[in-house]
XYZ file of C-alpha atoms in Angstrom:
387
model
C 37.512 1.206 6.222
C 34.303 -1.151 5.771
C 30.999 0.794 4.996
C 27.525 -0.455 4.891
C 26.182 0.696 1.495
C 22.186 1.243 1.235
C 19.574 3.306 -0.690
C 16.006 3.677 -1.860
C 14.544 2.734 1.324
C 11.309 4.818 0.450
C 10.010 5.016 4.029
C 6.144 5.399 3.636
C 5.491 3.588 0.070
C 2.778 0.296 0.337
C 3.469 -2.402 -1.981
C -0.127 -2.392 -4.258
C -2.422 -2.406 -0.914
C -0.315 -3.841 1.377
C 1.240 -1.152 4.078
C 5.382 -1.816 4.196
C 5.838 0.428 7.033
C 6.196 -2.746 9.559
C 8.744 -4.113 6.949
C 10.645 -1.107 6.636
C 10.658 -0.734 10.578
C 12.238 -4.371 10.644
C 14.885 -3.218 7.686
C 16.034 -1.031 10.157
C 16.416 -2.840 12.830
C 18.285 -5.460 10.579
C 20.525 -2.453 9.568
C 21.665 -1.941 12.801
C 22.061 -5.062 14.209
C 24.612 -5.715 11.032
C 26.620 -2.382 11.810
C 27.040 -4.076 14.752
C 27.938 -7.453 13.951
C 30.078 -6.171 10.981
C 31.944 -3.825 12.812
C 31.171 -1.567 9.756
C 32.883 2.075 10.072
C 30.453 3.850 8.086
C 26.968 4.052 6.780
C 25.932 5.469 3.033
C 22.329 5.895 2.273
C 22.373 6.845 -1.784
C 19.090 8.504 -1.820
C 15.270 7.961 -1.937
C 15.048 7.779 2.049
C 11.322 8.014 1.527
C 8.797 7.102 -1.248
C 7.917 11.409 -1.870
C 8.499 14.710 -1.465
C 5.718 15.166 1.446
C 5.835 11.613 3.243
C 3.073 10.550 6.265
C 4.243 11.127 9.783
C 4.928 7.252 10.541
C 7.277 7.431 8.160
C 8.685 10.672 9.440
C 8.868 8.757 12.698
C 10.497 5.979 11.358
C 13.773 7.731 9.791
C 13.653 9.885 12.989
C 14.293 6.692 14.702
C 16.526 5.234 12.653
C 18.960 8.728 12.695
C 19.042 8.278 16.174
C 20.094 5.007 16.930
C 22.346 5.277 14.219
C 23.790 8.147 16.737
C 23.738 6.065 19.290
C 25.777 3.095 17.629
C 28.338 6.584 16.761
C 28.659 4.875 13.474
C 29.162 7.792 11.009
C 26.533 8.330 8.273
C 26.681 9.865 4.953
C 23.032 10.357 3.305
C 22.268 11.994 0.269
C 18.633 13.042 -1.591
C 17.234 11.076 -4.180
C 14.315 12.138 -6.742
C 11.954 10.927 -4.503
C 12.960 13.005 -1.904
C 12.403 16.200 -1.360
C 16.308 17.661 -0.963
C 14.820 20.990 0.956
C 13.025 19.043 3.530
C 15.385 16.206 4.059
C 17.971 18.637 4.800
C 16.134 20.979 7.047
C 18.543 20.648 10.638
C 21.609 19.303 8.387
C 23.822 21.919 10.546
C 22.924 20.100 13.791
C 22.426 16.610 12.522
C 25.828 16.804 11.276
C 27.163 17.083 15.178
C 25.453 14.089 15.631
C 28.176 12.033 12.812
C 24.248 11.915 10.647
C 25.772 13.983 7.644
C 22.841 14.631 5.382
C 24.188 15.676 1.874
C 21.142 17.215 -0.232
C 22.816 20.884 -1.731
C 24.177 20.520 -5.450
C 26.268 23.228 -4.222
C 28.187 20.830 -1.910
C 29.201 18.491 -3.880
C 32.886 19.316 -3.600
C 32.769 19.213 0.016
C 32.991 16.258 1.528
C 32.801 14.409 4.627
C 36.587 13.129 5.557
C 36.162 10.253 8.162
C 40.151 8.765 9.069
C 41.176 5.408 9.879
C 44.541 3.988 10.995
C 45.662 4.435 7.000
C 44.500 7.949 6.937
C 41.608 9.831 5.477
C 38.473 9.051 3.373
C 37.002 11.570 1.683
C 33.509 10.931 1.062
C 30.974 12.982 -1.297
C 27.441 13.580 -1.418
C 25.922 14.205 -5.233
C 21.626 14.307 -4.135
C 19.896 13.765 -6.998
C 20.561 16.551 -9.717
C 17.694 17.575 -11.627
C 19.077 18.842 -14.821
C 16.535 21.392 -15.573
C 16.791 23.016 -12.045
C 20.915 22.530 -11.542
C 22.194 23.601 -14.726
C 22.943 27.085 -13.340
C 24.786 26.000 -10.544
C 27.355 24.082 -12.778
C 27.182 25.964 -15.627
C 26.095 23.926 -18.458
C 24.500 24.715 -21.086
C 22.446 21.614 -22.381
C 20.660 20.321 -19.433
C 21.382 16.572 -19.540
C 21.875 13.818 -16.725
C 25.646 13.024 -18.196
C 26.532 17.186 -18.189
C 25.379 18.108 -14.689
C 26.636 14.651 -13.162
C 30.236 15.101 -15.297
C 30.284 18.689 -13.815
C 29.797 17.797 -10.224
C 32.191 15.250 -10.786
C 34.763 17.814 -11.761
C 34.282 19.570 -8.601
C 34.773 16.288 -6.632
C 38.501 15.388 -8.822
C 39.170 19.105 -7.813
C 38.998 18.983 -4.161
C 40.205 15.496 -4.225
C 43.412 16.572 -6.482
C 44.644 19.100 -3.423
C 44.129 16.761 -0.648
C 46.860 14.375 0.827
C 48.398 11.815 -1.286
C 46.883 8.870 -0.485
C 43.292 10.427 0.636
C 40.954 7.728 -0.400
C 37.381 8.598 -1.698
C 33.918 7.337 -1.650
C 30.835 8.986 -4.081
C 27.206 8.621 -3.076
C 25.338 9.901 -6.381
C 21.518 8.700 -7.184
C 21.658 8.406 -10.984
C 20.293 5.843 -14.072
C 24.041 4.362 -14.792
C 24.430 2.558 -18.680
C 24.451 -0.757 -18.043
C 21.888 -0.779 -15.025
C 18.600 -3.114 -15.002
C 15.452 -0.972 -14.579
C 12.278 -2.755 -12.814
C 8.995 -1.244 -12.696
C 9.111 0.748 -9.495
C 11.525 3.645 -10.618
C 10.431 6.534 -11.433
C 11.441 8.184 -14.519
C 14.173 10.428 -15.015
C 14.658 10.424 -18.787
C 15.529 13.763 -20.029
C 16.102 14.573 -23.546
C 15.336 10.977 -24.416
C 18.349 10.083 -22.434
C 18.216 8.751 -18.888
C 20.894 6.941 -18.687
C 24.755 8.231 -17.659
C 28.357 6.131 -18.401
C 29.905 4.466 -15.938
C 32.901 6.705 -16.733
C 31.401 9.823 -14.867
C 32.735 8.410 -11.546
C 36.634 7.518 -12.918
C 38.951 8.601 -10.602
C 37.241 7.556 -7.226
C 37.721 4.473 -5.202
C 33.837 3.715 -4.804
C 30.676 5.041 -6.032
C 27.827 4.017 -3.694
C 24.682 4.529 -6.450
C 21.002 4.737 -5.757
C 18.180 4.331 -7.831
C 17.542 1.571 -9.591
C 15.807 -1.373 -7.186
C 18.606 -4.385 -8.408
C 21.706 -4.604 -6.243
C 24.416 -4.467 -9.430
C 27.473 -4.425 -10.099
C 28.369 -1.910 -12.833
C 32.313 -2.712 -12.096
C 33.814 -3.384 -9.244
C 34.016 0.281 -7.959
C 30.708 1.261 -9.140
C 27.777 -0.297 -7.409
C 23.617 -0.015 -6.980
C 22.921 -1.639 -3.898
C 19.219 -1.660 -4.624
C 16.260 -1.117 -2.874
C 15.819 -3.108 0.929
C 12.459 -4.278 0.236
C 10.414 -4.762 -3.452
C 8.082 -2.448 -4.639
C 6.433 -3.965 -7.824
C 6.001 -7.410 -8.925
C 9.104 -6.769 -11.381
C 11.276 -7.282 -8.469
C 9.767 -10.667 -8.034
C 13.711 -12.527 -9.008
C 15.428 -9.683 -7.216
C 17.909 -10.959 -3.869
C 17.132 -7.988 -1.806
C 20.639 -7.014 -0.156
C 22.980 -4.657 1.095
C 26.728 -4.136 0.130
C 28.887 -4.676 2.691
C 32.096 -2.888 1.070
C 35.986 -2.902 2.775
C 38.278 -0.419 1.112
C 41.849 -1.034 1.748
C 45.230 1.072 2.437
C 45.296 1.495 -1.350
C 41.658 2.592 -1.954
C 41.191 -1.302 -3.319
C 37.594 -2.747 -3.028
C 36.449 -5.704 -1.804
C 32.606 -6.346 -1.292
C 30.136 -8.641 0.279
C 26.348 -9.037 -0.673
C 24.488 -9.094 2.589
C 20.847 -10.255 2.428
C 17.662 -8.302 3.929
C 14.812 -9.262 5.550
C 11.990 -9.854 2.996
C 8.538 -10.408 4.558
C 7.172 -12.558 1.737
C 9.086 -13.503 -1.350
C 7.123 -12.505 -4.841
C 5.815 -14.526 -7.802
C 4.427 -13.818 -11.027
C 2.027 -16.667 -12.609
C 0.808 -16.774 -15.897
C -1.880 -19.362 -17.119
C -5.532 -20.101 -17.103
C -7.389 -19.467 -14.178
C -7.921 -23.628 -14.255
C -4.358 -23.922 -14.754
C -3.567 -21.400 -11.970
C -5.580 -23.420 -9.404
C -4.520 -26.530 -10.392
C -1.171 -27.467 -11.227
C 0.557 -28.643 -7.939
C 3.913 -26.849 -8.867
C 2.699 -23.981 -8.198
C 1.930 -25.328 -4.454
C 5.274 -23.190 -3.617
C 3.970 -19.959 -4.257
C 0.782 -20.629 -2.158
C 2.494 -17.555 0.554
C 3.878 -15.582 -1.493
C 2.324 -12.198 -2.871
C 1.067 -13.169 -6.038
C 0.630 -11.309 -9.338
C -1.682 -13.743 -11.589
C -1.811 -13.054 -15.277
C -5.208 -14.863 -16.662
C -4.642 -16.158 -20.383
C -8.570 -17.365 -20.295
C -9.751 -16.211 -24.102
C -13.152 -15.604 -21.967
C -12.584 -13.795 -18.459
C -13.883 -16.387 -15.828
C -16.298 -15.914 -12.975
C -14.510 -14.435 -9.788
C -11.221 -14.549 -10.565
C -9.763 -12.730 -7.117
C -12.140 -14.718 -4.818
C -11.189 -17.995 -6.375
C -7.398 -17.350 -6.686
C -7.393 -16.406 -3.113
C -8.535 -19.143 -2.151
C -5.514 -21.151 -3.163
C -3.157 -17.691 -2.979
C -4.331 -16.120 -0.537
C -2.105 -12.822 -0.765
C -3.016 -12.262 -4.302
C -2.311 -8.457 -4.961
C -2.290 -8.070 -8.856
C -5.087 -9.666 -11.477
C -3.901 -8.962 -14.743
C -5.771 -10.664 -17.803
C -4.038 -10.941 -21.344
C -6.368 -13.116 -23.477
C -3.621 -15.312 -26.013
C -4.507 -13.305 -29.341
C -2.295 -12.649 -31.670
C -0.872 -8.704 -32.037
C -3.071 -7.691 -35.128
C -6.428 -8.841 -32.994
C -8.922 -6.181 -32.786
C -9.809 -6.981 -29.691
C -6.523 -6.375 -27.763
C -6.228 -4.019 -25.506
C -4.848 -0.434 -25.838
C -2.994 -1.054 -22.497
C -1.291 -4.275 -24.538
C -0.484 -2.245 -27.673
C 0.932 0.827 -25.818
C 2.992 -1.799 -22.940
C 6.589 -0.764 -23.044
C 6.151 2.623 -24.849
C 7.743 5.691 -23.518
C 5.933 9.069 -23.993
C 7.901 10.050 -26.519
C 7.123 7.172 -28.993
C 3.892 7.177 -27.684
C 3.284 10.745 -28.596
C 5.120 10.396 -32.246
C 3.391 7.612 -32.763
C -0.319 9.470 -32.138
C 1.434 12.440 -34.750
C 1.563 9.912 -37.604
C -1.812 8.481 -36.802
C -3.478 11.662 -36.907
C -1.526 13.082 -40.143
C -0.275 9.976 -42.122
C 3.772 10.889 -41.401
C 5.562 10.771 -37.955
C 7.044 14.117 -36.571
C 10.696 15.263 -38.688
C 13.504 15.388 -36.205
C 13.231 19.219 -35.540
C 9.270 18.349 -33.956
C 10.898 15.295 -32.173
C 12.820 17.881 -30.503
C 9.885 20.013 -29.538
C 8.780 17.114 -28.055
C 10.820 15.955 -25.947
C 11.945 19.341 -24.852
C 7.408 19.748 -23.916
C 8.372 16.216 -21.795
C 11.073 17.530 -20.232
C 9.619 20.821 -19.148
C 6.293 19.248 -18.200
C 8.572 16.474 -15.559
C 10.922 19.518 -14.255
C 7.561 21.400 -13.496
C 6.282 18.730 -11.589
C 9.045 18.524 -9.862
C 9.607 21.752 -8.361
C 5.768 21.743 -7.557
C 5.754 18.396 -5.463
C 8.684 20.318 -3.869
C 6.707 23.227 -3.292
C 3.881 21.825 -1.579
């Protein structure tokens, strides 16, 4: 059986000011036209269809297109929630959709059920895991500490269950949306660290042929049956050495993988530059980057005169100005954006404890901490939900 394996297409999200809607439209179409061309058997979509819980109508529009010309091609399609997504309204007309061979998985209470799709060396089983907030899931699978590694291991139990009483020789496919050890974050992702723990082991998923994972914007390989595919298109200028693709996976007789990295259409590629503003508009090896977006990082000790209007004039789809003056790290003068860069809340809270009392926090406040952090994101959650 060869599937197409995608994810974190976040229909509706703009790239700083620039509207990706038109690029995401052409994703699609490129989408399709390699289902075709690939004779590819099935479609997984591991989450993050769109960029939030409430998206704009075009991009309603958009995914309404794409699920029916997907229909049309009768190329079956497994889909699954991501923690962009809200799972309640991406799954509203699952029921019908489903007649359709669209099979939208978004209930943590289906997670043993899966969609079996049969070729001439029987059946594939394939199973949805949406994205499974542990705060809000850890009554369904009755765990105790909520944690990324308990809910996912649990889910995965009820997957090996129903697998274990199917035909010998049922092969089986996982679509989970999850921050996998081993996986390179970029800027873009939204963070799911709970506990002070966001990511899960690869060893979650043993026992399956492939696990399709969303999630994290770098197509990866985490081993050869557990792979991100990555986002279609970038979404911050950490992306900017990312190959933007799709996995184009064939899984044998045997359940043995074989995969193929198929690139996407990328409307302009990305570059970061870093220099003097003189530098920046000078040096002729930078000539190459002269259409691409552009993220320019001044290292002037003074900020020049109109930066943007003068950068633009040689980049003209400059998008990000960043200045970072060349001081050293004890220099009064650097910024409090510098000093806190790659900081998560938590050490940026138990940091601000021993500043304001002499002594970081003991390990019992470090736990009142991140348990406020974790309650604080699981609240937010369930209110973008609710709107």
């Amino acid at each position: 059986m060869r599937l197409l394996h995608t994810s974190d297409w976040h229909l509706g999200r703009a790239f700083h000011r620039v509207n990706m809607l038109d690029a995401q439209a052409e994703f699609i179409r490129h989408l399709l036209t390699t289902v075709r061309e690939h004779d590819v058997d099935a479609v997984v979509v591991s989450g993050d269809v769109y960029d939030r819980a409430v998206p704009p109508l075009a991009a309603v529009e958009l995914y309404d297109d794409a699920l029916h010309r997907l229909a049309d091609l009768g190329v079956p399609t497994v889909m699954i929630s991501g923690n962009h997504d809200s799972a309640r309204r991406l799954g509203v007309g699952a029921g019908l959709i489903d007649r359709a061979g669209i099979h939208l998985r978004t209930e943590p209470a289906a997670c043993g059920t899966p969609v079996v799709l049969s070729d001439t060396h029987g059946d594939v089983a394939f199973y949805g895991l949406p994205y499974l907030e542990p705060a809000l899931v850890k009554g369904e699978f009755g765990v105790e500490k909520a944690g990324h590694e308990t809910v996912l291991a649990a889910a995965m139990d009820r997957v090996r269950a129903d697998l274990a009483v199917r035909a010998p020789g049922t092969r089986s496919v996982v679509l989970a949306h999850a921050f996998v050890t081993g996986g390179e974050a970029s800027d873009s992702e939204r963070d799911i660290t709970v506990g002070g723990v966001a990511a899960v082991p690869a060893g979650v998923f043993d026992g399956v042929d492939y696990t399709a994972l969303g999630h994290l914007h770098g197509c990866q390989t985490i081993t050869e049956r557990v792979r991100y595919s990555g986002s279609p298109l970038p979404y911050s200028f950490s992306e900017a050495d990312h190959r933007k693709t799709m996995w184009l996976v064939d899984l044998d007789a045997t359940g043995a993988v074989t995969a193929e990295r198929l690139d996407c259409p990328v409307p302009r590629s990305l570059a970061r530059l870093r220099g003097t503003l003189e530098h920046l508009l000078a040096d002729p090896a930078l000539a190459r980057h002269e259409g691409a977006w552009v993220e320019a990082t001044l290292t002037d000790p003074v900020r020049p005169a109109d930066p943007m209007a003068r950068l633009a004039e040689r980049f003209p789809h400059t998008l990000s100005l960043v200045f970072d003056p060349e001081r050293s790290p004890d220099d009064p003068d650097a910024t409090y954006a510098g000093r806190l860069a790659g900081r998560s809340d938590q050490q940026i809270a138990e940091d601000f404890v021993a500043h304001v009392r002499g002594a970081g926090p003991d390990e019992r406040e470090q736990g009142v901490l991140r348990d406020a952090f974790d309650a604080v994101r699981a609240d937010e959650t369930v209110r973008e939900v609710a709107r």
